[in-house]
PDB file of C-alpha atoms in Angstrom:
ATOM      1  CA  GLN A 175      -0.985  26.534  -2.308  1.00  0.00           C
ATOM      2  CA  THR A 176      -0.314  26.030   1.394  1.00  0.00           C
ATOM      3  CA  VAL A 177       2.609  23.773   2.249  1.00  0.00           C
ATOM      4  CA  VAL A 178       3.054  22.168   5.659  1.00  0.00           C
ATOM      5  CA  THR A 179       6.669  21.452   6.507  1.00  0.00           C
ATOM      6  CA  GLN A 180       8.154  18.697   8.646  1.00  0.00           C
ATOM      7  CA  GLU A 181      11.682  17.436   9.088  1.00  0.00           C
ATOM      8  CA  PRO A 182      12.129  14.533   6.630  1.00  0.00           C
ATOM      9  CA  SER A 183      14.002  12.477   9.198  1.00  0.00           C
ATOM     10  CA  PHE A 184      15.162  12.540  12.784  1.00  0.00           C
ATOM     11  CA  SER A 185      17.170  10.279  15.028  1.00  0.00           C
ATOM     12  CA  VAL A 186      16.931   9.779  18.774  1.00  0.00           C
ATOM     13  CA  SER A 187      18.700   7.507  21.217  1.00  0.00           C
ATOM     14  CA  PRO A 188      16.672   5.112  23.330  1.00  0.00           C
ATOM     15  CA  GLY A 189      15.560   6.986  26.438  1.00  0.00           C
ATOM     16  CA  GLY A 190      16.224  10.322  24.799  1.00  0.00           C
ATOM     17  CA  THR A 191      13.945  13.234  23.986  1.00  0.00           C
ATOM     18  CA  VAL A 192      13.082  14.439  20.522  1.00  0.00           C
ATOM     19  CA  THR A 193      10.916  17.284  19.246  1.00  0.00           C
ATOM     20  CA  LEU A 194       9.413  17.117  15.779  1.00  0.00           C
ATOM     21  CA  THR A 195       8.018  20.278  14.263  1.00  0.00           C
ATOM     22  CA  CYS A 196       5.267  21.247  11.845  1.00  0.00           C
ATOM     23  CA  GLY A 197       5.371  24.590  10.080  1.00  0.00           C
ATOM     24  CA  LEU A 198       3.366  26.573   7.562  1.00  0.00           C
ATOM     25  CA  SER A 199       4.791  27.998   4.357  1.00  0.00           C
ATOM     26  CA  SER A 200       2.447  30.969   4.636  1.00  0.00           C
ATOM     27  CA  GLY A 201       3.154  32.037   8.202  1.00  0.00           C
ATOM     28  CA  SER A 202       2.891  30.894  11.798  1.00  0.00           C
ATOM     29  CA  VAL A 203       1.036  27.896  13.148  1.00  0.00           C
ATOM     30  CA  SER A 204      -1.432  28.704  15.912  1.00  0.00           C
ATOM     31  CA  THR A 205      -4.017  26.799  17.914  1.00  0.00           C
ATOM     32  CA  ARG A 206      -6.559  27.939  15.323  1.00  0.00           C
ATOM     33  CA  ASN A 207      -4.897  25.511  12.906  1.00  0.00           C
ATOM     34  CA  TYR A 208      -5.920  22.699  15.327  1.00  0.00           C
ATOM     35  CA  PRO A 209      -2.636  20.801  14.875  1.00  0.00           C
ATOM     36  CA  SER A 210      -2.939  17.048  15.139  1.00  0.00           C
ATOM     37  CA  TRP A 211      -0.294  14.339  14.972  1.00  0.00           C
ATOM     38  CA  TYR A 212      -0.435  10.762  13.695  1.00  0.00           C
ATOM     39  CA  HIS A 213       2.011   7.926  13.515  1.00  0.00           C
ATOM     40  CA  GLN A 214       2.127   5.170  10.978  1.00  0.00           C
ATOM     41  CA  THR A 215       4.095   1.961  10.816  1.00  0.00           C
ATOM     42  CA  PRO A 216       4.573   0.174   7.478  1.00  0.00           C
ATOM     43  CA  GLY A 217       1.468  -1.554   6.199  1.00  0.00           C
ATOM     44  CA  GLN A 218      -0.794  -0.046   8.832  1.00  0.00           C
ATOM     45  CA  ALA A 219      -3.336   2.749   8.836  1.00  0.00           C
ATOM     46  CA  PRO A 220      -2.317   5.924  10.683  1.00  0.00           C
ATOM     47  CA  ARG A 221      -3.141   6.246  14.361  1.00  0.00           C
ATOM     48  CA  THR A 222      -3.916   9.430  16.217  1.00  0.00           C
ATOM     49  CA  LEU A 223      -1.453  10.641  18.816  1.00  0.00           C
ATOM     50  CA  ILE A 224      -2.298  14.268  19.558  1.00  0.00           C
ATOM     51  CA  TYR A 225      -5.147  16.555  18.555  1.00  0.00           C
ATOM     52  CA  ASN A 226      -6.153  20.153  19.149  1.00  0.00           C
ATOM     53  CA  THR A 227      -2.476  21.068  19.625  1.00  0.00           C
ATOM     54  CA  ASN A 228      -1.872  19.218  22.897  1.00  0.00           C
ATOM     55  CA  THR A 229      -4.630  16.699  23.702  1.00  0.00           C
ATOM     56  CA  ARG A 230      -3.487  13.082  23.768  1.00  0.00           C
ATOM     57  CA  SER A 231      -5.724  10.583  22.057  1.00  0.00           C
ATOM     58  CA  SER A 232      -7.140   7.772  24.146  1.00  0.00           C
ATOM     59  CA  GLY A 233      -4.468   5.287  25.178  1.00  0.00           C
ATOM     60  CA  VAL A 234      -1.497   7.400  24.115  1.00  0.00           C
ATOM     61  CA  PRO A 235       1.211   7.437  26.810  1.00  0.00           C
ATOM     62  CA  ASP A 236       2.056  10.738  28.447  1.00  0.00           C
ATOM     63  CA  ARG A 237       5.575  10.705  27.085  1.00  0.00           C
ATOM     64  CA  PHE A 238       3.990  12.073  23.916  1.00  0.00           C
ATOM     65  CA  SER A 239       3.082  15.740  24.147  1.00  0.00           C
ATOM     66  CA  GLY A 240       2.064  18.479  21.759  1.00  0.00           C
ATOM     67  CA  SER A 241       2.615  22.213  21.856  1.00  0.00           C
ATOM     68  CA  ILE A 242       3.213  25.360  19.879  1.00  0.00           C
ATOM     69  CA  LEU A 243       6.913  26.238  19.839  1.00  0.00           C
ATOM     70  CA  GLY A 244       7.630  29.582  18.311  1.00  0.00           C
ATOM     71  CA  ASN A 245       5.781  29.650  15.013  1.00  0.00           C
ATOM     72  CA  LYS A 246       5.389  25.893  14.651  1.00  0.00           C
ATOM     73  CA  ALA A 247       3.439  23.035  16.135  1.00  0.00           C
ATOM     74  CA  ALA A 248       5.604  20.516  17.935  1.00  0.00           C
ATOM     75  CA  LEU A 249       5.441  16.887  19.000  1.00  0.00           C
ATOM     76  CA  THR A 250       7.797  15.941  21.802  1.00  0.00           C
ATOM     77  CA  ILE A 251       8.611  12.364  22.712  1.00  0.00           C
ATOM     78  CA  THR A 252      10.372  11.893  26.023  1.00  0.00           C
ATOM     79  CA  GLY A 253      11.999   8.616  26.975  1.00  0.00           C
ATOM     80  CA  ALA A 254      11.988   7.335  23.395  1.00  0.00           C
ATOM     81  CA  GLN A 255      11.487   3.612  22.990  1.00  0.00           C
ATOM     82  CA  ALA A 256      12.394   1.294  20.147  1.00  0.00           C
ATOM     83  CA  ASP A 257       8.781   0.898  19.102  1.00  0.00           C
ATOM     84  CA  ASP A 258       8.469   4.666  18.672  1.00  0.00           C
ATOM     85  CA  GLU A 259      10.381   4.181  15.429  1.00  0.00           C
ATOM     86  CA  SER A 260       7.760   5.201  12.898  1.00  0.00           C
ATOM     87  CA  HIS A 261       6.632   7.848  10.481  1.00  0.00           C
ATOM     88  CA  TYR A 262       5.007  10.872  12.127  1.00  0.00           C
ATOM     89  CA  TYR A 263       2.623  13.171  10.305  1.00  0.00           C
ATOM     90  CA  CYS A 264       1.083  16.456  11.331  1.00  0.00           C
ATOM     91  CA  VAL A 265      -2.103  17.919   9.905  1.00  0.00           C
ATOM     92  CA  LEU A 266      -3.166  21.545   9.990  1.00  0.00           C
ATOM     93  CA  TYR A 267      -6.563  23.069   9.375  1.00  0.00           C
ATOM     94  CA  THR A 268      -5.994  25.957   6.980  1.00  0.00           C
ATOM     95  CA  GLY A 269      -9.534  27.319   6.890  1.00  0.00           C
ATOM     96  CA  SER A 270     -12.571  26.976   4.623  1.00  0.00           C
ATOM     97  CA  GLY A 271     -12.877  23.284   5.410  1.00  0.00           C
ATOM     98  CA  ILE A 272      -9.404  22.463   4.098  1.00  0.00           C
ATOM     99  CA  TYR A 273      -6.752  20.354   5.836  1.00  0.00           C
ATOM    100  CA  VAL A 274      -3.140  19.852   4.775  1.00  0.00           C
ATOM    101  CA  PHE A 275      -0.751  17.098   5.837  1.00  0.00           C
ATOM    102  CA  GLY A 276       2.924  17.666   6.345  1.00  0.00           C
ATOM    103  CA  GLY A 277       5.310  15.495   4.403  1.00  0.00           C
ATOM    104  CA  GLY A 278       6.018  13.354   7.434  1.00  0.00           C
ATOM    105  CA  THR A 279       9.078  12.676   9.580  1.00  0.00           C
ATOM    106  CA  LYS A 280      10.763   9.307   9.684  1.00  0.00           C
ATOM    107  CA  LEU A 281      11.938   8.800  13.249  1.00  0.00           C
ATOM    108  CA  THR A 282      14.750   6.384  13.898  1.00  0.00           C
ATOM    109  CA  VAL A 283      15.507   5.185  17.422  1.00  0.00           C
ATOM    110  CA  LEU A 284      19.110   4.037  17.716  1.00  0.00           C
TER     111      LEU A 284
ATOM    112  CA  GLN B 194     -15.332  -2.392  18.579  1.00  0.00           C
ATOM    113  CA  VAL B 195     -15.419   0.739  16.468  1.00  0.00           C
ATOM    114  CA  GLN B 196     -14.220   0.243  12.925  1.00  0.00           C
ATOM    115  CA  LEU B 197     -14.460   1.941   9.607  1.00  0.00           C
ATOM    116  CA  VAL B 198     -14.719  -0.759   6.979  1.00  0.00           C
ATOM    117  CA  GLN B 199     -13.744   0.043   3.415  1.00  0.00           C
ATOM    118  CA  SER B 200     -14.408  -1.740   0.165  1.00  0.00           C
ATOM    119  CA  GLY B 201     -11.792  -3.936  -1.437  1.00  0.00           C
ATOM    120  CA  THR B 202      -8.869  -3.562  -3.790  1.00  0.00           C
ATOM    121  CA  GLU B 203      -9.522  -1.983  -7.176  1.00  0.00           C
ATOM    122  CA  VAL B 204      -7.576  -2.192 -10.432  1.00  0.00           C
ATOM    123  CA  LYS B 205      -8.446   0.409 -13.050  1.00  0.00           C
ATOM    124  CA  THR B 206      -7.171   1.549 -16.414  1.00  0.00           C
ATOM    125  CA  PRO B 207      -6.174   5.166 -17.083  1.00  0.00           C
ATOM    126  CA  GLY B 208      -9.166   7.403 -17.733  1.00  0.00           C
ATOM    127  CA  ALA B 209     -11.564   5.228 -15.757  1.00  0.00           C
ATOM    128  CA  SER B 210     -13.335   6.089 -12.490  1.00  0.00           C
ATOM    129  CA  VAL B 211     -13.178   4.377  -9.116  1.00  0.00           C
ATOM    130  CA  GLU B 212     -15.593   4.385  -6.203  1.00  0.00           C
ATOM    131  CA  VAL B 213     -14.495   3.395  -2.712  1.00  0.00           C
ATOM    132  CA  SER B 214     -16.975   2.949   0.107  1.00  0.00           C
ATOM    133  CA  CYS B 215     -16.571   3.392   3.846  1.00  0.00           C
ATOM    134  CA  ARG B 216     -19.068   2.260   6.440  1.00  0.00           C
ATOM    135  CA  ALA B 217     -18.980   2.358  10.209  1.00  0.00           C
ATOM    136  CA  SER B 218     -19.102  -0.750  12.302  1.00  0.00           C
ATOM    137  CA  GLY B 219     -19.674  -0.697  16.038  1.00  0.00           C
ATOM    138  CA  TYR B 220     -20.997   2.839  16.024  1.00  0.00           C
ATOM    139  CA  THR B 221     -23.100   5.218  14.000  1.00  0.00           C
ATOM    140  CA  PHE B 222     -21.131   7.928  12.294  1.00  0.00           C
ATOM    141  CA  THR B 223     -24.140   9.848  11.058  1.00  0.00           C
ATOM    142  CA  THR B 224     -23.040  12.813  13.198  1.00  0.00           C
ATOM    143  CA  ASP B 225     -19.399  12.686  12.062  1.00  0.00           C
ATOM    144  CA  TYR B 226     -17.548  14.374   9.263  1.00  0.00           C
ATOM    145  CA  VAL B 227     -15.839  11.823   7.045  1.00  0.00           C
ATOM    146  CA  HIS B 228     -12.537  12.626   5.378  1.00  0.00           C
ATOM    147  CA  TRP B 229     -10.605  10.889   2.617  1.00  0.00           C
ATOM    148  CA  VAL B 230      -6.826  10.641   2.719  1.00  0.00           C
ATOM    149  CA  ARG B 231      -4.548   8.849   0.285  1.00  0.00           C
ATOM    150  CA  GLN B 232      -1.004   7.547   0.301  1.00  0.00           C
ATOM    151  CA  ALA B 233       0.930   6.791  -2.855  1.00  0.00           C
ATOM    152  CA  PRO B 234       3.520   3.982  -2.662  1.00  0.00           C
ATOM    153  CA  GLY B 235       6.432   5.061  -0.474  1.00  0.00           C
ATOM    154  CA  GLN B 236       4.959   8.536  -0.040  1.00  0.00           C
ATOM    155  CA  GLY B 237       3.278  10.524   2.703  1.00  0.00           C
ATOM    156  CA  LEU B 238      -0.349  11.119   3.530  1.00  0.00           C
ATOM    157  CA  GLU B 239      -2.417  13.486   1.398  1.00  0.00           C
ATOM    158  CA  TRP B 240      -5.757  14.987   2.459  1.00  0.00           C
ATOM    159  CA  MET B 241      -8.309  14.841  -0.335  1.00  0.00           C
ATOM    160  CA  GLY B 242     -11.648  16.033   0.945  1.00  0.00           C
ATOM    161  CA  VAL B 243     -14.417  15.842   3.528  1.00  0.00           C
ATOM    162  CA  ILE B 244     -18.197  15.550   3.745  1.00  0.00           C
ATOM    163  CA  ASN B 245     -20.365  16.932   6.531  1.00  0.00           C
ATOM    164  CA  PRO B 246     -22.774  14.826   8.614  1.00  0.00           C
ATOM    165  CA  PRO B 247     -25.964  15.493   6.603  1.00  0.00           C
ATOM    166  CA  GLY B 248     -24.032  14.896   3.399  1.00  0.00           C
ATOM    167  CA  LYS B 249     -24.937  18.257   1.928  1.00  0.00           C
ATOM    168  CA  THR B 250     -21.564  20.023   2.141  1.00  0.00           C
ATOM    169  CA  THR B 251     -18.200  18.914   0.839  1.00  0.00           C
ATOM    170  CA  TYR B 252     -14.759  20.465   0.761  1.00  0.00           C
ATOM    171  CA  TYR B 253     -12.032  19.268  -1.576  1.00  0.00           C
ATOM    172  CA  ALA B 254      -8.329  19.936  -1.845  1.00  0.00           C
ATOM    173  CA  GLN B 255      -7.721  22.200  -4.829  1.00  0.00           C
ATOM    174  CA  LYS B 256      -5.708  19.455  -6.488  1.00  0.00           C
ATOM    175  CA  PHE B 257      -8.802  17.235  -6.741  1.00  0.00           C
ATOM    176  CA  GLN B 258     -11.419  19.844  -7.652  1.00  0.00           C
ATOM    177  CA  GLY B 259     -13.431  18.602 -10.599  1.00  0.00           C
ATOM    178  CA  ARG B 260     -12.276  14.969 -10.271  1.00  0.00           C
ATOM    179  CA  LEU B 261     -13.348  14.038  -6.761  1.00  0.00           C
ATOM    180  CA  THR B 262     -16.864  13.499  -5.457  1.00  0.00           C
ATOM    181  CA  VAL B 263     -17.648  12.460  -1.895  1.00  0.00           C
ATOM    182  CA  THR B 264     -21.202  11.445  -1.035  1.00  0.00           C
ATOM    183  CA  ARG B 265     -22.930   9.734   1.847  1.00  0.00           C
ATOM    184  CA  ASP B 266     -25.979   7.575   2.271  1.00  0.00           C
ATOM    185  CA  THR B 267     -27.272   8.177   5.776  1.00  0.00           C
ATOM    186  CA  SER B 268     -29.753   5.321   5.471  1.00  0.00           C
ATOM    187  CA  THR B 269     -26.933   2.787   5.143  1.00  0.00           C
ATOM    188  CA  ASN B 270     -24.309   4.615   7.237  1.00  0.00           C
ATOM    189  CA  THR B 271     -21.961   4.597   4.245  1.00  0.00           C
ATOM    190  CA  VAL B 272     -19.745   7.245   2.655  1.00  0.00           C
ATOM    191  CA  TYR B 273     -18.475   7.020  -0.913  1.00  0.00           C
ATOM    192  CA  MET B 274     -15.420   8.504  -2.606  1.00  0.00           C
ATOM    193  CA  GLU B 275     -15.402   8.661  -6.406  1.00  0.00           C
ATOM    194  CA  LEU B 276     -12.309   9.756  -8.318  1.00  0.00           C
ATOM    195  CA  ASN B 277     -12.614  10.275 -12.060  1.00  0.00           C
ATOM    196  CA  THR B 278     -10.218  10.392 -15.007  1.00  0.00           C
ATOM    197  CA  LEU B 279      -7.721   8.210 -13.216  1.00  0.00           C
ATOM    198  CA  ARG B 280      -4.009   8.495 -13.979  1.00  0.00           C
ATOM    199  CA  SER B 281      -1.154   6.230 -13.037  1.00  0.00           C
ATOM    200  CA  ASP B 282      -0.148   8.625 -10.274  1.00  0.00           C
ATOM    201  CA  ASP B 283      -3.522   8.045  -8.597  1.00  0.00           C
ATOM    202  CA  THR B 284      -2.222   4.619  -7.624  1.00  0.00           C
ATOM    203  CA  ALA B 285      -2.399   4.730  -3.842  1.00  0.00           C
ATOM    204  CA  ILE B 286      -4.000   3.434  -0.698  1.00  0.00           C
ATOM    205  CA  TYR B 287      -7.139   5.422   0.012  1.00  0.00           C
ATOM    206  CA  TYR B 288      -8.265   5.833   3.627  1.00  0.00           C
ATOM    207  CA  CYS B 289     -11.475   7.168   5.097  1.00  0.00           C
ATOM    208  CA  ALA B 290     -11.314   8.773   8.527  1.00  0.00           C
ATOM    209  CA  SER B 291     -14.037  10.135  10.777  1.00  0.00           C
ATOM    210  CA  GLU B 292     -14.068  13.387  12.701  1.00  0.00           C
ATOM    211  CA  THR B 293     -16.398  14.141  15.577  1.00  0.00           C
ATOM    212  CA  PRO B 294     -17.789  17.648  14.894  1.00  0.00           C
ATOM    213  CA  SER B 295     -15.752  20.564  16.195  1.00  0.00           C
ATOM    214  CA  THR B 296     -12.723  18.415  17.048  1.00  0.00           C
ATOM    215  CA  SER B 297     -10.773  18.920  13.808  1.00  0.00           C
ATOM    216  CA  PHE B 298      -8.913  15.636  13.894  1.00  0.00           C
ATOM    217  CA  PHE B 299      -9.228  12.188  12.379  1.00  0.00           C
ATOM    218  CA  LYS B 300     -10.340   9.927  15.195  1.00  0.00           C
ATOM    219  CA  TYR B 301     -11.109   6.608  13.507  1.00  0.00           C
ATOM    220  CA  TRP B 302      -9.485   5.333  10.340  1.00  0.00           C
ATOM    221  CA  GLY B 303     -10.525   2.733   7.815  1.00  0.00           C
ATOM    222  CA  GLN B 304      -8.185  -0.085   6.927  1.00  0.00           C
ATOM    223  CA  GLY B 305      -7.372   1.439   3.550  1.00  0.00           C
ATOM    224  CA  THR B 306      -8.235   0.460  -0.013  1.00  0.00           C
ATOM    225  CA  LEU B 307      -5.535  -0.091  -2.602  1.00  0.00           C
ATOM    226  CA  VAL B 308      -6.379   1.426  -5.963  1.00  0.00           C
ATOM    227  CA  THR B 309      -4.014   0.533  -8.781  1.00  0.00           C
ATOM    228  CA  VAL B 310      -4.209   2.425 -12.062  1.00  0.00           C
ATOM    229  CA  SER B 311      -2.415   0.627 -14.862  1.00  0.00           C
ATOM    230  CA  SER B 312      -2.839  -0.016 -18.541  1.00  0.00           C
TER     231      SER B 312
END
């Protein structure tokens, strides 16, 4: 059973930069896993931030960026703002039509 | 305005089945894959399965094999998710999400449907 790993929590200061990661229990993440990132605030449906590793969804500010860092997918937020405080989830395509979510990262801005 | 509109809250007893529907509003998602994702109270998101545009191919997470059926009615632009033999730990918000072919991400999301399983 494939497990996708994310940091459970992270903290960043307003204006700071933070990088959240998304790993695979069975090896390295590559662009062929088509990493995508979503954020979710309480009581709301998730919203797409990044897809296909590094493509920003429509309307997403350019302070959000995606990449592959080492053997993981990464979401970097530069110039963090208070309303970036949210849960962030990555999803990886693992083949044969199957997708797996990471456990999510709770980002605190303080 | 593009929306995915889901059916309303459900309350079920253990062992029962539930069907949740998802239809597109403001666009036609007949060419899109439609995924189902759930979120138990206070927990993260969990991918359940997906159906292809013609409705002839489905893929399910191993955890739901044998209990989950996703179908689509192209004439009414609606996708259905049926989960059988419900247990209390199936209590969750269930979301549908659409994927434009060959993009491998969930572009539009439904508002979510709360399914409560309780005796």
